[in-house]
Amino acid sequence: MKSYIKVLVVAMSLFVSSCGDPEHNMNFRYINESSHTIDIEFSFNYHSFQLYDNLTLLPGDTVVGYASFMGKNPKTPYNVSTVYNRADVCYDGQYVISHHAYKEDQSFVDIDRNICLSNSHKITRSDHGYTYTYTFTDADYEYAVEHGQRVTEE
């Protein structure tokens, strides 16, 4: 009888633990539609995400990564800055532009093309989370040439 009770307790424990909130994802897609090689160095808010610290996109490349969270799938998407708040984007090893989620006063940076902000991504919803797609174009390269820093070799 004691072993029957032990089995029942273990089975109930497993059932209760499996009734928790499901996992949902922030899926990230980076598409390079430009004619330039792009290197990205991310600064993450959390180190448990299954993403990458550095990423290289050749012209025509698409790279996918994701961050997982436990809990119900939110009705509205998280902001990208939940995962990373800075990205240094380098074009052809020559021009670097830094994307930030926040200004020094912790208010959001308000520009149209910022890899650290959700409003610069195309966002789609699925049963298991949201997909955030950011597409690089030649216009991004031109912006980096005009507003970014030229890389100098030491």
Coordinates of N, CA and C in Angstrom, one line a residue:
M1 N 0.8 -1.2 0.0 CA 0.0 0.0 0.0 C 0.9 1.3 0.0
K2 N 2.0 1.2 0.8 CA 2.9 2.4 0.8 C 3.4 2.7 -0.6
S3 N 3.8 1.7 -1.3 CA 4.4 1.9 -2.6 C 3.4 2.5 -3.6
Y4 N 2.1 2.1 -3.4 CA 1.0 2.6 -4.2 C 0.8 4.1 -4.0
I5 N 0.9 4.5 -2.7 CA 0.7 5.9 -2.3 C 1.9 6.7 -2.9
K6 N 3.1 6.2 -2.8 CA 4.3 6.9 -3.3 C 4.1 7.1 -4.8
V7 N 3.7 6.1 -5.6 CA 3.5 6.2 -7.0 C 2.4 7.3 -7.3
L8 N 1.3 7.2 -6.5 CA 0.3 8.2 -6.7 C 0.8 9.6 -6.4
V9 N 1.6 9.8 -5.4 CA 2.1 11.1 -5.1 C 3.1 11.6 -6.2
V10 N 3.9 10.8 -6.7 CA 4.8 11.1 -7.8 C 4.0 11.5 -9.0
A11 N 3.0 10.7 -9.3 CA 2.2 10.9 -10.5 C 1.5 12.3 -10.4
M12 N 0.9 12.6 -9.2 CA 0.2 13.8 -9.0 C 1.2 15.0 -9.1
S13 N 2.4 14.8 -8.6 CA 3.4 15.9 -8.7 C 3.8 16.2 -10.1
L14 N 4.0 15.1 -10.9 CA 4.3 15.3 -12.3 C 3.1 16.0 -13.0
F15 N 1.9 15.6 -12.7 CA 0.7 16.2 -13.4 C 0.6 17.7 -13.0
V16 N 0.8 18.0 -11.8 CA 0.7 19.4 -11.3 C 1.8 20.3 -11.9
S17 N 3.0 19.7 -12.0 CA 4.2 20.5 -12.6 C 4.0 20.7 -14.1
S18 N 3.3 19.8 -14.7 CA 3.1 19.9 -16.2 C 1.9 20.8 -16.5
C19 N 1.2 21.2 -15.5 CA 0.0 22.1 -15.7 C 0.4 23.6 -15.6
G20 N 1.7 23.9 -15.5 CA 2.2 25.2 -15.5 C 2.0 25.9 -16.8
D21 N 2.4 27.2 -16.8 CA 2.3 28.0 -18.0 C 3.2 27.4 -19.1
P22 N 2.8 27.4 -20.3 CA 3.6 26.9 -21.4 C 4.8 27.9 -21.8
E23 N 5.7 27.4 -22.6 CA 6.8 28.2 -23.0 C 6.4 29.0 -24.3
H24 N 6.8 30.2 -24.4 CA 6.6 30.9 -25.7 C 7.9 31.6 -26.1
N25 N 8.0 31.9 -27.4 CA 9.2 32.4 -27.9 C 9.1 33.8 -28.5
M26 N 10.2 34.4 -28.5 CA 10.5 35.6 -29.3 C 11.4 35.1 -30.4
N27 N 10.9 34.9 -31.6 CA 11.7 34.4 -32.7 C 12.2 35.6 -33.5
F28 N 13.5 35.6 -33.8 CA 14.1 36.7 -34.5 C 14.6 36.2 -35.9
R29 N 14.2 37.0 -36.9 CA 14.7 36.7 -38.3 C 15.4 38.0 -38.7
Y30 N 16.7 37.8 -39.2 CA 17.4 38.9 -39.7 C 17.7 38.6 -41.2
I31 N 17.2 39.5 -42.1 CA 17.3 39.3 -43.5 C 18.3 40.4 -44.1
N32 N 19.2 40.0 -44.9 CA 20.1 41.0 -45.5 C 19.7 41.1 -47.0
E33 N 18.9 42.1 -47.3 CA 18.6 42.4 -48.7 C 19.6 43.4 -49.3
S34 N 20.6 43.8 -48.6 CA 21.5 44.8 -49.1 C 22.6 44.1 -49.9
S35 N 23.4 44.8 -50.6 CA 24.5 44.2 -51.3 C 25.8 44.3 -50.5
H36 N 25.7 44.4 -49.2 CA 26.9 44.5 -48.3 C 26.9 43.4 -47.2
T37 N 28.1 43.1 -46.8 CA 28.2 42.1 -45.7 C 28.0 42.9 -44.4
I38 N 27.2 42.3 -43.5 CA 26.8 43.0 -42.3 C 27.3 42.1 -41.1
D39 N 28.0 42.8 -40.2 CA 28.4 42.1 -38.9 C 27.7 42.8 -37.8
I40 N 27.1 42.1 -36.9 CA 26.3 42.6 -35.8 C 26.9 42.1 -34.5
E41 N 27.1 43.0 -33.5 CA 27.5 42.6 -32.2 C 26.4 43.1 -31.2
F42 N 25.8 42.1 -30.6 CA 24.7 42.4 -29.7 C 25.1 42.5 -28.2
S43 N 24.4 43.3 -27.5 CA 24.6 43.4 -26.0 C 23.2 43.0 -25.4
F44 N 23.3 41.8 -24.8 CA 22.0 41.2 -24.3 C 21.7 41.6 -22.9
N45 N 20.4 41.7 -22.6 CA 20.0 41.9 -21.2 C 20.1 40.7 -20.3
Y46 N 19.9 39.5 -20.9 CA 19.9 38.3 -20.2 C 20.8 37.3 -21.0
H47 N 21.6 36.5 -20.3 CA 22.5 35.6 -21.0 C 21.9 34.2 -21.2
S48 N 20.7 34.0 -20.8 CA 20.1 32.6 -21.0 C 19.4 32.4 -22.3
F49 N 19.4 33.5 -23.2 CA 18.7 33.4 -24.4 C 19.5 32.6 -25.4
Q50 N 18.9 31.8 -26.3 CA 19.6 31.0 -27.3 C 19.7 31.8 -28.5
L51 N 20.4 32.9 -28.4 CA 20.7 33.8 -29.6 C 22.2 33.8 -29.7
Y52 N 22.8 34.8 -30.3 CA 24.2 34.8 -30.7 C 24.7 36.1 -30.2
D53 N 26.0 36.2 -29.8 CA 26.7 37.4 -29.5 C 27.0 38.2 -30.7
N54 N 27.5 37.5 -31.7 CA 27.9 38.2 -32.9 C 27.3 37.4 -34.1
L55 N 27.0 38.2 -35.1 CA 26.3 37.6 -36.3 C 26.8 38.2 -37.5
T56 N 27.1 37.4 -38.6 CA 27.5 37.9 -39.9 C 26.4 37.5 -40.9
L57 N 26.0 38.5 -41.6 CA 25.0 38.3 -42.7 C 25.7 38.7 -44.0
L58 N 25.8 37.7 -44.9 CA 26.3 38.0 -46.3 C 25.1 38.5 -47.1
P59 N 25.3 39.2 -48.2 CA 24.2 39.6 -49.0 C 23.3 38.4 -49.4
G60 N 22.0 38.6 -49.1 CA 21.0 37.5 -49.4 C 20.8 36.6 -48.2
D61 N 21.5 36.6 -47.2 CA 21.4 35.7 -46.0 C 20.1 36.0 -45.2
T62 N 19.6 35.0 -44.6 CA 18.6 35.1 -43.5 C 19.1 34.2 -42.4
V63 N 19.0 34.8 -41.2 CA 19.4 34.1 -40.0 C 18.3 34.2 -39.0
V64 N 18.1 33.0 -38.3 CA 17.0 32.9 -37.3 C 17.5 32.6 -35.9
G65 N 17.0 33.2 -34.9 CA 17.3 32.8 -33.5 C 16.1 33.1 -32.7
Y66 N 16.1 32.7 -31.4 CA 15.0 32.8 -30.6 C 15.3 33.0 -29.1
A67 N 14.4 33.6 -28.4 CA 14.5 33.6 -26.9 C 13.3 33.0 -26.4
S68 N 13.4 32.2 -25.4 CA 12.2 31.5 -24.8 C 11.9 32.0 -23.4
F69 N 10.6 32.1 -23.2 CA 10.1 32.5 -21.9 C 9.0 31.5 -21.4
M70 N 8.9 31.4 -20.1 CA 7.8 30.6 -19.5 C 6.7 31.5 -19.2
G71 N 5.5 31.1 -19.4 CA 4.3 31.9 -19.2 C 3.4 31.9 -20.4
K72 N 2.3 32.4 -20.2 CA 1.3 32.5 -21.3 C 1.8 33.4 -22.4
N73 N 1.4 33.1 -23.6 CA 1.7 33.9 -24.8 C 1.1 35.2 -24.6
P74 N 1.9 36.3 -24.5 CA 1.3 37.6 -24.2 C 0.4 38.1 -25.4
K75 N -0.6 38.9 -25.0 CA -1.6 39.4 -26.0 C -0.9 40.4 -26.9
T76 N 0.1 41.1 -26.4 CA 0.8 42.0 -27.2 C 2.3 41.6 -27.2
P77 N 3.0 41.9 -28.2 CA 4.4 41.4 -28.2 C 5.3 42.2 -27.2
Y78 N 6.3 41.5 -26.7 CA 7.3 42.2 -25.9 C 8.1 43.1 -26.8
N79 N 8.7 44.1 -26.2 CA 9.6 45.0 -26.9 C 10.9 44.2 -27.1
V80 N 11.6 44.4 -28.3 CA 12.8 43.8 -28.6 C 13.9 44.1 -27.5
S81 N 13.8 45.2 -26.9 CA 14.7 45.6 -25.8 C 14.6 44.7 -24.6
T82 N 13.6 43.9 -24.5 CA 13.5 42.9 -23.4 C 14.7 41.9 -23.6
V83 N 15.2 41.7 -24.8 CA 16.2 40.7 -25.0 C 17.6 41.4 -25.2
Y84 N 17.7 42.4 -26.0 CA 18.9 43.1 -26.2 C 18.7 44.6 -26.3
N85 N 19.6 45.4 -25.8 CA 19.4 46.9 -25.8 C 20.4 47.6 -26.6
R86 N 21.3 46.9 -27.2 CA 22.3 47.6 -28.0 C 22.8 46.6 -29.1
A87 N 23.0 47.2 -30.3 CA 23.6 46.4 -31.4 C 24.5 47.3 -32.2
D88 N 25.8 46.9 -32.4 CA 26.7 47.6 -33.2 C 26.7 46.9 -34.6
V89 N 26.3 47.6 -35.6 CA 26.1 47.1 -37.0 C 27.2 47.6 -37.8
C90 N 28.0 46.7 -38.4 CA 29.2 47.1 -39.2 C 28.9 46.6 -40.7
Y91 N 29.1 47.5 -41.6 CA 28.9 47.2 -43.0 C 30.2 47.1 -43.7
D92 N 30.4 46.0 -44.4 CA 31.7 45.7 -45.1 C 32.9 46.0 -44.3
G93 N 32.9 45.9 -43.0 CA 34.0 46.1 -42.2 C 34.5 47.6 -42.2
Q94 N 33.7 48.5 -42.7 CA 34.1 49.8 -42.9 C 33.3 50.9 -42.1
Y95 N 32.0 50.7 -42.0 CA 31.2 51.7 -41.3 C 30.3 51.0 -40.2
V96 N 30.4 51.6 -39.0 CA 29.7 51.1 -37.9 C 28.6 52.1 -37.4
I97 N 27.4 51.6 -37.2 CA 26.4 52.4 -36.6 C 25.9 51.7 -35.4
S98 N 25.7 52.4 -34.3 CA 25.3 51.8 -33.1 C 23.8 52.0 -32.9
H99 N 23.1 50.9 -32.7 CA 21.6 51.0 -32.4 C 21.4 50.8 -30.9
H100 N 20.6 51.6 -30.3 CA 20.4 51.6 -28.8 C 18.9 51.6 -28.6
A101 N 18.4 50.9 -27.5 CA 17.0 50.9 -27.2 C 16.7 52.1 -26.4
Y102 N 17.6 52.6 -25.6 CA 17.3 53.7 -24.6 C 18.3 54.8 -24.8
K103 N 17.8 56.0 -24.5 CA 18.7 57.2 -24.4 C 19.3 57.2 -23.0
E104 N 20.2 58.1 -22.7 CA 20.9 58.2 -21.4 C 19.8 58.4 -20.3
D105 N 18.8 59.1 -20.6 CA 17.7 59.3 -19.6 C 16.7 58.1 -19.5
Q106 N 17.1 57.0 -20.1 CA 16.3 55.8 -20.1 C 15.0 55.9 -20.9
S107 N 14.7 56.9 -21.7 CA 13.6 57.0 -22.6 C 14.0 56.3 -23.9
F108 N 13.0 55.8 -24.6 CA 13.2 55.0 -25.8 C 13.8 56.0 -26.9
V109 N 14.7 55.4 -27.6 CA 15.2 56.1 -28.8 C 14.1 56.1 -29.8
D110 N 13.9 57.2 -30.5 CA 12.8 57.3 -31.4 C 13.3 57.5 -32.8
I111 N 13.7 56.5 -33.5 CA 14.0 56.6 -34.9 C 13.4 55.4 -35.7
D112 N 13.2 55.6 -37.0 CA 12.5 54.6 -37.8 C 13.2 53.3 -37.9
R113 N 14.5 53.3 -38.1 CA 15.2 52.0 -38.4 C 16.2 51.8 -37.2
N114 N 15.7 51.0 -36.3 CA 16.6 50.7 -35.1 C 16.3 49.2 -34.8
I115 N 17.4 48.4 -34.9 CA 17.2 46.9 -34.7 C 16.9 46.6 -33.2
C116 N 17.1 47.6 -32.3 CA 16.8 47.3 -30.9 C 15.3 47.7 -30.5
L117 N 14.5 48.2 -31.4 CA 13.2 48.5 -31.1 C 12.2 47.7 -32.0
S118 N 11.1 47.3 -31.4 CA 10.1 46.5 -32.0 C 9.5 47.2 -33.2
N119 N 9.3 48.5 -33.2 CA 8.6 49.2 -34.3 C 9.4 49.2 -35.6
S120 N 10.6 48.8 -35.5 CA 11.4 48.6 -36.7 C 11.4 47.2 -37.3
H121 N 10.7 46.3 -36.7 CA 10.5 44.9 -37.1 C 9.1 44.7 -37.6
K122 N 9.0 43.7 -38.5 CA 7.7 43.2 -38.9 C 7.4 42.1 -37.9
I123 N 6.3 42.2 -37.2 CA 5.9 41.3 -36.1 C 4.7 40.5 -36.5
T124 N 4.9 39.1 -36.4 CA 3.8 38.2 -36.7 C 3.6 37.3 -35.4
R125 N 2.4 36.9 -35.2 CA 2.0 36.1 -34.0 C 1.7 34.6 -34.4
S126 N 2.2 33.7 -33.6 CA 1.8 32.3 -33.7 C 1.3 31.8 -32.4
D127 N 1.0 30.5 -32.3 CA 0.5 29.9 -31.1 C 1.6 29.9 -30.0
H128 N 2.9 30.0 -30.4 CA 4.0 29.8 -29.5 C 4.8 31.1 -29.3
G129 N 4.3 32.2 -29.8 CA 5.0 33.5 -29.6 C 4.9 34.4 -30.8
Y130 N 5.9 35.3 -30.8 CA 5.9 36.3 -31.9 C 7.2 36.1 -32.7
T131 N 7.1 36.4 -34.0 CA 8.3 36.5 -34.8 C 8.6 37.9 -35.2
Y132 N 9.8 38.3 -34.9 CA 10.3 39.7 -35.2 C 11.3 39.6 -36.4
T133 N 10.9 40.2 -37.5 CA 11.7 40.2 -38.7 C 12.3 41.6 -39.0
Y134 N 13.6 41.7 -39.1 CA 14.3 42.9 -39.4 C 15.0 42.7 -40.7
T135 N 14.8 43.6 -41.7 CA 15.4 43.4 -43.0 C 16.3 44.6 -43.2
F136 N 17.6 44.3 -43.5 CA 18.6 45.3 -43.8 C 18.5 45.5 -45.3
T137 N 18.6 46.8 -45.7 CA 18.6 47.2 -47.1 C 19.8 48.1 -47.4
D138 N 20.0 48.5 -48.7 CA 21.1 49.4 -49.0 C 20.9 50.7 -48.4
A139 N 19.6 51.1 -48.1 CA 19.4 52.4 -47.4 C 20.0 52.4 -46.0
D140 N 20.0 51.3 -45.3 CA 20.7 51.2 -44.0 C 22.2 51.4 -44.2
Y141 N 22.8 50.8 -45.2 CA 24.2 51.1 -45.5 C 24.5 52.5 -45.7
E142 N 23.7 53.2 -46.6 CA 23.8 54.6 -46.8 C 23.7 55.4 -45.6
Y143 N 22.8 55.0 -44.7 CA 22.6 55.8 -43.4 C 23.9 55.6 -42.6
A144 N 24.5 54.4 -42.6 CA 25.7 54.1 -41.8 C 26.9 54.9 -42.3
V145 N 26.9 55.0 -43.7 CA 28.0 55.8 -44.3 C 27.9 57.3 -43.9
E146 N 26.7 57.8 -43.9 CA 26.4 59.2 -43.6 C 26.5 59.5 -42.1
H147 N 26.0 58.6 -41.2 CA 25.9 58.9 -39.8 C 26.7 58.1 -38.9
G148 N 27.3 57.0 -39.4 CA 28.1 56.1 -38.5 C 29.5 56.5 -38.4
Q149 N 30.3 55.6 -37.9 CA 31.8 55.9 -37.7 C 32.5 55.0 -38.7
R150 N 33.5 55.6 -39.3 CA 34.4 54.8 -40.2 C 35.4 54.0 -39.4
V151 N 35.5 52.7 -39.7 CA 36.4 51.8 -39.0 C 37.8 52.1 -39.5
T152 N 38.7 52.3 -38.5 CA 40.1 52.5 -38.8 C 40.9 51.3 -38.4
E153 N 41.9 51.0 -39.2 CA 42.7 49.8 -38.8 C 43.9 50.4 -37.9
E154 N 44.2 49.6 -36.9 CA 45.3 50.0 -36.0 C 46.5 49.3 -36.3

